[in-house]
JSON list of C-alpha atoms in Angstrom, two decimals:
[
{"chain": "A", "resi": 134, "resn": "MET", "atom": "CA", "xyz": [6.64, -38.28, -38.24]},
{"chain": "A", "resi": 135, "resn": "ILE", "atom": "CA", "xyz": [8.74, -37.22, -35.13]},
{"chain": "A", "resi": 136, "resn": "THR", "atom": "CA", "xyz": [12.01, -38.08, -35.56]},
{"chain": "A", "resi": 137, "resn": "THR", "atom": "CA", "xyz": [15.19, -37.53, -33.06]},
{"chain": "A", "resi": 138, "resn": "ALA", "atom": "CA", "xyz": [15.95, -34.17, -35.45]},
{"chain": "A", "resi": 139, "resn": "ASN", "atom": "CA", "xyz": [12.47, -32.79, -35.69]},
{"chain": "A", "resi": 140, "resn": "VAL", "atom": "CA", "xyz": [12.87, -32.94, -31.35]},
{"chain": "A", "resi": 141, "resn": "GLY", "atom": "CA", "xyz": [16.15, -31.43, -31.71]},
{"chain": "A", "resi": 142, "resn": "LEU", "atom": "CA", "xyz": [15.33, -28.47, -34.08]},
{"chain": "A", "resi": 143, "resn": "LEU", "atom": "CA", "xyz": [11.99, -28.05, -31.68]},
{"chain": "A", "resi": 144, "resn": "PHE", "atom": "CA", "xyz": [14.15, -27.72, -28.92]},
{"chain": "A", "resi": 145, "resn": "VAL", "atom": "CA", "xyz": [16.61, -25.24, -30.54]},
{"chain": "A", "resi": 146, "resn": "PHE", "atom": "CA", "xyz": [13.62, -23.12, -31.72]},
{"chain": "A", "resi": 147, "resn": "LEU", "atom": "CA", "xyz": [12.05, -22.94, -28.05]},
{"chain": "A", "resi": 148, "resn": "THR", "atom": "CA", "xyz": [15.48, -22.31, -26.55]},
{"chain": "A", "resi": 149, "resn": "VAL", "atom": "CA", "xyz": [15.95, -19.35, -28.76]},
{"chain": "A", "resi": 150, "resn": "PHE", "atom": "CA", "xyz": [12.67, -17.65, -28.11]},
{"chain": "A", "resi": 151, "resn": "GLN", "atom": "CA", "xyz": [12.84, -18.39, -24.36]},
{"chain": "A", "resi": 152, "resn": "SER", "atom": "CA", "xyz": [16.09, -16.58, -24.16]},
{"chain": "A", "resi": 153, "resn": "TYR", "atom": "CA", "xyz": [14.02, -13.54, -25.50]},
{"chain": "A", "resi": 154, "resn": "SER", "atom": "CA", "xyz": [11.46, -14.28, -22.97]},
{"chain": "A", "resi": 155, "resn": "ILE", "atom": "CA", "xyz": [8.98, -14.84, -25.97]},
{"chain": "A", "resi": 156, "resn": "THR", "atom": "CA", "xyz": [7.99, -18.51, -26.21]},
{"chain": "A", "resi": 157, "resn": "ALA", "atom": "CA", "xyz": [5.24, -20.02, -28.71]},
{"chain": "A", "resi": 158, "resn": "PHE", "atom": "CA", "xyz": [2.50, -19.45, -26.27]},
{"chain": "A", "resi": 159, "resn": "THR", "atom": "CA", "xyz": [3.17, -15.84, -26.74]},
{"chain": "A", "resi": 160, "resn": "PHE", "atom": "CA", "xyz": [2.63, -15.53, -30.30]},
{"chain": "A", "resi": 161, "resn": "SER", "atom": "CA", "xyz": [-0.56, -17.90, -30.32]},
{"chain": "A", "resi": 162, "resn": "PRO", "atom": "CA", "xyz": [-3.03, -15.74, -28.48]},
{"chain": "A", "resi": 163, "resn": "HIS", "atom": "CA", "xyz": [-1.90, -12.80, -30.01]},
{"chain": "A", "resi": 164, "resn": "PHE", "atom": "CA", "xyz": [-2.53, -13.66, -33.45]},
{"chain": "A", "resi": 165, "resn": "ARG", "atom": "CA", "xyz": [-5.97, -15.50, -32.61]},
{"chain": "A", "resi": 166, "resn": "SER", "atom": "CA", "xyz": [-7.19, -12.48, -30.54]},
{"chain": "A", "resi": 167, "resn": "VAL", "atom": "CA", "xyz": [-6.53, -9.97, -33.76]},
{"chain": "A", "resi": 168, "resn": "ARG", "atom": "CA", "xyz": [-8.48, -12.31, -35.82]},
{"chain": "A", "resi": 169, "resn": "ASN", "atom": "CA", "xyz": [-11.06, -12.63, -32.92]},
{"chain": "A", "resi": 170, "resn": "THR", "atom": "CA", "xyz": [-11.33, -9.12, -32.13]},
{"chain": "A", "resi": 171, "resn": "ARG", "atom": "CA", "xyz": [-12.32, -8.52, -35.81]},
{"chain": "A", "resi": 172, "resn": "LEU", "atom": "CA", "xyz": [-14.95, -10.83, -35.86]},
{"chain": "A", "resi": 173, "resn": "ALA", "atom": "CA", "xyz": [-16.41, -10.21, -32.27]},
{"chain": "A", "resi": 174, "resn": "LYS", "atom": "CA", "xyz": [-16.79, -6.53, -33.86]},
{"chain": "A", "resi": 175, "resn": "ARG", "atom": "CA", "xyz": [-18.59, -7.62, -36.71]},
{"chain": "A", "resi": 176, "resn": "LYS", "atom": "CA", "xyz": [-20.86, -9.67, -34.54]},
{"chain": "A", "resi": 177, "resn": "THR", "atom": "CA", "xyz": [-21.60, -6.77, -32.00]},
{"chain": "A", "resi": 178, "resn": "ILE", "atom": "CA", "xyz": [-22.41, -4.00, -34.52]},
{"chain": "A", "resi": 179, "resn": "GLY", "atom": "CA", "xyz": [-25.80, -2.52, -33.77]},
{"chain": "A", "resi": 180, "resn": "LYS", "atom": "CA", "xyz": [-25.96, -4.50, -30.25]},
{"chain": "A", "resi": 181, "resn": "MET", "atom": "CA", "xyz": [-26.11, -2.29, -27.35]},
{"chain": "A", "resi": 182, "resn": "ALA", "atom": "CA", "xyz": [-23.42, -2.38, -24.87]},
{"chain": "A", "resi": 183, "resn": "THR", "atom": "CA", "xyz": [-23.84, -3.83, -21.49]},
{"chain": "A", "resi": 184, "resn": "ALA", "atom": "CA", "xyz": [-22.17, -3.89, -18.37]},
{"chain": "A", "resi": 185, "resn": "ASN", "atom": "CA", "xyz": [-20.98, -7.12, -18.89]},
{"chain": "A", "resi": 186, "resn": "ASP", "atom": "CA", "xyz": [-19.26, -6.32, -22.13]},
{"chain": "A", "resi": 187, "resn": "PHE", "atom": "CA", "xyz": [-16.77, -4.43, -20.28]},
{"chain": "A", "resi": 188, "resn": "SER", "atom": "CA", "xyz": [-16.67, -6.42, -17.08]},
{"chain": "A", "resi": 189, "resn": "GLY", "atom": "CA", "xyz": [-13.67, -8.57, -16.28]},
{"chain": "A", "resi": 190, "resn": "GLY", "atom": "CA", "xyz": [-10.14, -8.16, -17.25]},
{"chain": "A", "resi": 191, "resn": "ASP", "atom": "CA", "xyz": [-6.82, -10.16, -17.06]},
{"chain": "A", "resi": 192, "resn": "PRO", "atom": "CA", "xyz": [-4.36, -7.79, -17.11]},
{"chain": "A", "resi": 193, "resn": "SER", "atom": "CA", "xyz": [-1.16, -9.18, -16.34]},
{"chain": "A", "resi": 194, "resn": "LEU", "atom": "CA", "xyz": [2.80, -8.27, -16.63]},
{"chain": "A", "resi": 195, "resn": "ILE", "atom": "CA", "xyz": [5.44, -11.19, -17.12]},
{"chain": "A", "resi": 196, "resn": "LEU", "atom": "CA", "xyz": [8.77, -9.62, -16.67]},
{"chain": "A", "resi": 197, "resn": "THR", "atom": "CA", "xyz": [12.18, -10.96, -17.13]},
{"chain": "A", "resi": 198, "resn": "THR", "atom": "CA", "xyz": [15.25, -9.30, -16.59]},
{"chain": "A", "resi": 199, "resn": "ASN", "atom": "CA", "xyz": [19.01, -10.02, -15.79]},
{"chain": "A", "resi": 200, "resn": "VAL", "atom": "CA", "xyz": [19.44, -7.60, -13.04]},
{"chain": "A", "resi": 201, "resn": "ASP", "atom": "CA", "xyz": [19.02, -8.59, -9.13]},
{"chain": "A", "resi": 202, "resn": "LEU", "atom": "CA", "xyz": [16.08, -6.95, -7.67]},
{"chain": "A", "resi": 203, "resn": "GLY", "atom": "CA", "xyz": [17.23, -8.16, -4.05]},
{"chain": "A", "resi": 204, "resn": "ASP", "atom": "CA", "xyz": [14.70, -7.82, -1.36]},
{"chain": "A", "resi": 205, "resn": "GLN", "atom": "CA", "xyz": [12.88, -5.17, -3.43]},
{"chain": "A", "resi": 206, "resn": "LYS", "atom": "CA", "xyz": [11.48, -7.65, -5.74]},
{"chain": "A", "resi": 207, "resn": "LEU", "atom": "CA", "xyz": [8.09, -8.11, -4.31]},
{"chain": "A", "resi": 208, "resn": "ASN", "atom": "CA", "xyz": [7.80, -4.29, -3.44]},
{"chain": "A", "resi": 209, "resn": "ILE", "atom": "CA", "xyz": [8.40, -3.54, -7.25]},
{"chain": "A", "resi": 210, "resn": "MET", "atom": "CA", "xyz": [6.03, -6.35, -8.09]},
{"chain": "A", "resi": 211, "resn": "LYS", "atom": "CA", "xyz": [3.38, -4.50, -5.98]},
{"chain": "A", "resi": 212, "resn": "GLU", "atom": "CA", "xyz": [4.15, -1.46, -7.32]},
{"chain": "A", "resi": 213, "resn": "CYS", "atom": "CA", "xyz": [3.74, -2.69, -11.13]},
{"chain": "A", "resi": 214, "resn": "SER", "atom": "CA", "xyz": [0.34, -4.31, -10.04]},
{"chain": "A", "resi": 215, "resn": "LYS", "atom": "CA", "xyz": [-0.91, -0.81, -8.94]},
{"chain": "A", "resi": 216, "resn": "ALA", "atom": "CA", "xyz": [0.58, 0.67, -12.26]},
{"chain": "A", "resi": 217, "resn": "ILE", "atom": "CA", "xyz": [-1.31, -1.59, -14.35]},
{"chain": "A", "resi": 218, "resn": "ALA", "atom": "CA", "xyz": [-4.50, -1.25, -12.53]},
{"chain": "A", "resi": 219, "resn": "LYS", "atom": "CA", "xyz": [-4.05, 2.77, -12.72]},
{"chain": "A", "resi": 220, "resn": "ASN", "atom": "CA", "xyz": [-3.11, 2.87, -16.63]},
{"chain": "A", "resi": 221, "resn": "LEU", "atom": "CA", "xyz": [-5.57, 0.01, -17.63]},
{"chain": "A", "resi": 222, "resn": "ASN", "atom": "CA", "xyz": [-8.19, 1.15, -15.53]},
{"chain": "A", "resi": 223, "resn": "LYS", "atom": "CA", "xyz": [-8.91, -2.27, -14.40]},
{"chain": "A", "resi": 224, "resn": "PRO", "atom": "CA", "xyz": [-9.39, -3.53, -10.54]},
{"chain": "A", "resi": 225, "resn": "GLU", "atom": "CA", "xyz": [-6.13, -4.37, -8.85]},
{"chain": "A", "resi": 226, "resn": "SER", "atom": "CA", "xyz": [-7.86, -7.65, -7.52]},
{"chain": "A", "resi": 227, "resn": "TYR", "atom": "CA", "xyz": [-7.82, -9.02, -11.35]},
{"chain": "A", "resi": 228, "resn": "VAL", "atom": "CA", "xyz": [-3.98, -7.96, -11.78]},
{"chain": "A", "resi": 229, "resn": "ALA", "atom": "CA", "xyz": [-1.27, -10.61, -12.13]},
{"chain": "A", "resi": 230, "resn": "VAL", "atom": "CA", "xyz": [2.66, -10.07, -12.03]},
{"chain": "A", "resi": 231, "resn": "SER", "atom": "CA", "xyz": [5.39, -12.11, -12.40]},
{"chain": "A", "resi": 232, "resn": "ILE", "atom": "CA", "xyz": [9.03, -10.95, -12.33]},
{"chain": "A", "resi": 233, "resn": "THR", "atom": "CA", "xyz": [11.95, -13.49, -12.83]},
{"chain": "A", "resi": 234, "resn": "ASP", "atom": "CA", "xyz": [15.14, -11.63, -11.93]},
{"chain": "A", "resi": 235, "resn": "ASN", "atom": "CA", "xyz": [18.86, -12.80, -12.59]},
{"chain": "A", "resi": 236, "resn": "ALA", "atom": "CA", "xyz": [17.69, -14.71, -15.62]},
{"chain": "A", "resi": 237, "resn": "SER", "atom": "CA", "xyz": [19.61, -15.02, -18.93]},
{"chain": "A", "resi": 238, "resn": "VAL", "atom": "CA", "xyz": [18.77, -11.88, -21.14]},
{"chain": "A", "resi": 239, "resn": "ILE", "atom": "CA", "xyz": [20.44, -10.57, -23.75]},
{"chain": "A", "resi": 240, "resn": "PHE", "atom": "CA", "xyz": [19.59, -7.12, -25.63]},
{"chain": "A", "resi": 241, "resn": "GLY", "atom": "CA", "xyz": [21.06, -5.80, -28.62]},
{"chain": "A", "resi": 242, "resn": "GLY", "atom": "CA", "xyz": [23.87, -8.28, -28.53]},
{"chain": "A", "resi": 243, "resn": "THR", "atom": "CA", "xyz": [25.17, -7.66, -25.03]},
{"chain": "A", "resi": 244, "resn": "ASP", "atom": "CA", "xyz": [24.47, -8.96, -21.34]},
{"chain": "A", "resi": 245, "resn": "GLU", "atom": "CA", "xyz": [24.35, -5.59, -19.79]},
{"chain": "A", "resi": 246, "resn": "PRO", "atom": "CA", "xyz": [21.41, -4.57, -17.60]},
{"chain": "A", "resi": 247, "resn": "ALA", "atom": "CA", "xyz": [17.91, -5.21, -19.76]},
{"chain": "A", "resi": 248, "resn": "ALA", "atom": "CA", "xyz": [14.16, -6.21, -19.18]},
{"chain": "A", "resi": 249, "resn": "LEU", "atom": "CA", "xyz": [11.71, -7.81, -21.40]},
{"chain": "A", "resi": 250, "resn": "GLY", "atom": "CA", "xyz": [8.08, -7.82, -20.56]},
{"chain": "A", "resi": 251, "resn": "CYS", "atom": "CA", "xyz": [4.85, -9.14, -21.74]},
{"chain": "A", "resi": 252, "resn": "VAL", "atom": "CA", "xyz": [1.42, -7.54, -21.01]},
{"chain": "A", "resi": 253, "resn": "TYR", "atom": "CA", "xyz": [-1.72, -9.35, -21.36]},
{"chain": "A", "resi": 254, "resn": "SER", "atom": "CA", "xyz": [-5.05, -7.71, -21.06]},
{"chain": "A", "resi": 255, "resn": "ILE", "atom": "CA", "xyz": [-8.72, -7.99, -22.40]},
{"chain": "A", "resi": 256, "resn": "GLY", "atom": "CA", "xyz": [-9.20, -4.34, -23.85]},
{"chain": "A", "resi": 257, "resn": "ALA", "atom": "CA", "xyz": [-7.91, -1.27, -22.36]},
{"chain": "A", "resi": 258, "resn": "LEU", "atom": "CA", "xyz": [-4.77, -1.59, -24.27]},
{"chain": "A", "resi": 259, "resn": "ASN", "atom": "CA", "xyz": [-4.22, 1.44, -26.63]},
{"chain": "A", "resi": 260, "resn": "ILE", "atom": "CA", "xyz": [-1.47, 4.10, -27.12]},
{"chain": "A", "resi": 261, "resn": "GLU", "atom": "CA", "xyz": [-2.00, 6.08, -23.90]},
{"chain": "A", "resi": 262, "resn": "ASN", "atom": "CA", "xyz": [-2.41, 3.36, -21.85]},
{"chain": "A", "resi": 263, "resn": "ASN", "atom": "CA", "xyz": [0.54, 1.29, -22.92]},
{"chain": "A", "resi": 264, "resn": "GLY", "atom": "CA", "xyz": [2.72, 4.32, -23.02]},
{"chain": "A", "resi": 265, "resn": "GLY", "atom": "CA", "xyz": [1.66, 5.51, -19.33]},
{"chain": "A", "resi": 266, "resn": "LEU", "atom": "CA", "xyz": [2.34, 2.01, -18.18]},
{"chain": "A", "resi": 267, "resn": "THR", "atom": "CA", "xyz": [5.70, 1.56, -19.83]},
{"chain": "A", "resi": 268, "resn": "LYS", "atom": "CA", "xyz": [6.47, 4.75, -18.44]},
{"chain": "A", "resi": 269, "resn": "ASP", "atom": "CA", "xyz": [5.62, 3.66, -14.96]},
{"chain": "A", "resi": 270, "resn": "VAL", "atom": "CA", "xyz": [7.24, 0.33, -15.16]},
{"chain": "A", "resi": 271, "resn": "THR", "atom": "CA", "xyz": [10.55, 1.88, -16.51]},
{"chain": "A", "resi": 272, "resn": "GLU", "atom": "CA", "xyz": [10.90, 4.29, -13.61]},
{"chain": "A", "resi": 273, "resn": "LEU", "atom": "CA", "xyz": [10.18, 1.40, -11.07]},
{"chain": "A", "resi": 274, "resn": "LEU", "atom": "CA", "xyz": [13.23, -0.44, -12.93]},
{"chain": "A", "resi": 275, "resn": "GLU", "atom": "CA", "xyz": [15.60, 2.43, -13.58]},
{"chain": "A", "resi": 276, "resn": "PRO", "atom": "CA", "xyz": [16.54, 2.71, -9.87]},
{"chain": "A", "resi": 277, "resn": "PHE", "atom": "CA", "xyz": [18.22, -0.92, -10.51]},
{"chain": "A", "resi": 278, "resn": "GLY", "atom": "CA", "xyz": [20.39, 0.31, -13.12]},
{"chain": "A", "resi": 279, "resn": "LEU", "atom": "CA", "xyz": [18.05, -0.67, -16.20]},
{"chain": "A", "resi": 280, "resn": "PRO", "atom": "CA", "xyz": [18.32, 1.93, -18.73]},
{"chain": "A", "resi": 281, "resn": "LYS", "atom": "CA", "xyz": [15.15, 3.19, -20.28]},
{"chain": "A", "resi": 282, "resn": "ASP", "atom": "CA", "xyz": [16.57, 2.32, -23.53]},
{"chain": "A", "resi": 283, "resn": "ARG", "atom": "CA", "xyz": [17.15, -1.44, -22.83]},
{"chain": "A", "resi": 284, "resn": "ILE", "atom": "CA", "xyz": [13.57, -2.25, -21.75]},
{"chain": "A", "resi": 285, "resn": "TYR", "atom": "CA", "xyz": [10.80, -3.80, -24.15]},
{"chain": "A", "resi": 286, "resn": "ILE", "atom": "CA", "xyz": [7.37, -4.13, -22.86]},
{"chain": "A", "resi": 287, "resn": "ASN", "atom": "CA", "xyz": [5.10, -5.71, -25.55]},
{"chain": "A", "resi": 288, "resn": "PHE", "atom": "CA", "xyz": [1.17, -5.48, -25.34]},
{"chain": "A", "resi": 289, "resn": "PHE", "atom": "CA", "xyz": [-1.48, -8.25, -26.30]},
{"chain": "A", "resi": 290, "resn": "ASP", "atom": "CA", "xyz": [-5.11, -7.43, -26.51]},
{"chain": "A", "resi": 291, "resn": "ILE", "atom": "CA", "xyz": [-6.58, -11.13, -25.45]},
{"chain": "A", "resi": 292, "resn": "ALA", "atom": "CA", "xyz": [-9.91, -12.12, -26.77]},
{"chain": "A", "resi": 293, "resn": "ARG", "atom": "CA", "xyz": [-12.26, -13.05, -23.61]},
{"chain": "A", "resi": 294, "resn": "GLU", "atom": "CA", "xyz": [-12.43, -16.74, -24.89]},
{"chain": "A", "resi": 295, "resn": "ASN", "atom": "CA", "xyz": [-8.80, -16.70, -24.79]},
{"chain": "A", "resi": 296, "resn": "CYS", "atom": "CA", "xyz": [-8.55, -15.82, -21.19]},
{"chain": "A", "resi": 297, "resn": "GLY", "atom": "CA", "xyz": [-9.48, -18.91, -18.55]},
{"chain": "A", "resi": 298, "resn": "TRP", "atom": "CA", "xyz": [-10.15, -17.96, -14.65]},
{"chain": "A", "resi": 299, "resn": "ASN", "atom": "CA", "xyz": [-12.23, -19.49, -12.16]},
{"chain": "A", "resi": 300, "resn": "LYS", "atom": "CA", "xyz": [-12.83, -22.87, -14.17]},
{"chain": "A", "resi": 301, "resn": "ARG", "atom": "CA", "xyz": [-14.07, -21.06, -17.44]},
{"chain": "A", "resi": 302, "resn": "THR", "atom": "CA", "xyz": [-13.28, -18.10, -19.64]},
{"chain": "A", "resi": 303, "resn": "PHE", "atom": "CA", "xyz": [-14.14, -14.63, -19.36]},
{"chain": "A", "resi": 304, "resn": "ALA", "atom": "CA", "xyz": [-16.46, -15.28, -22.29]},
{"chain": "A", "resi": 305, "resn": "GLY", "atom": "CA", "xyz": [-18.52, -17.77, -20.41]}
]
């Protein structure tokens, strides 16, 4: 039964998570993709990989910061797009970047310059690629007064059936 109290609690819950640039949407695909990735691996054992198994993508970066990127925002977005394509070895034509600057962000209990990012990709996420992309994005943000120890970037491997584009999912 939906009551005013339940709606109020939901609003508080979403508000708290939005202040960290994390929403309920962020959690859902990640946990489902872990399960779906395991299931997909079980189903494909013994099958020969084809080019179609590795095509496609959806590398995207959603970045929120409390600093003002000014007239350099578009350039930073373009450089992030190149860094994603390079580090994840994906065509840049598939890369999407969204940056929200001048946002309300706290990190470590203070509102000093900080940034929170989420990278979503169908595959291509691993320790080397994630580390390289984190380094590149951090180096792009440091000139704006963002210290390297106040930037979080989370990486989420999305199952092909959980990523829609062009009126369908990448699974078909």
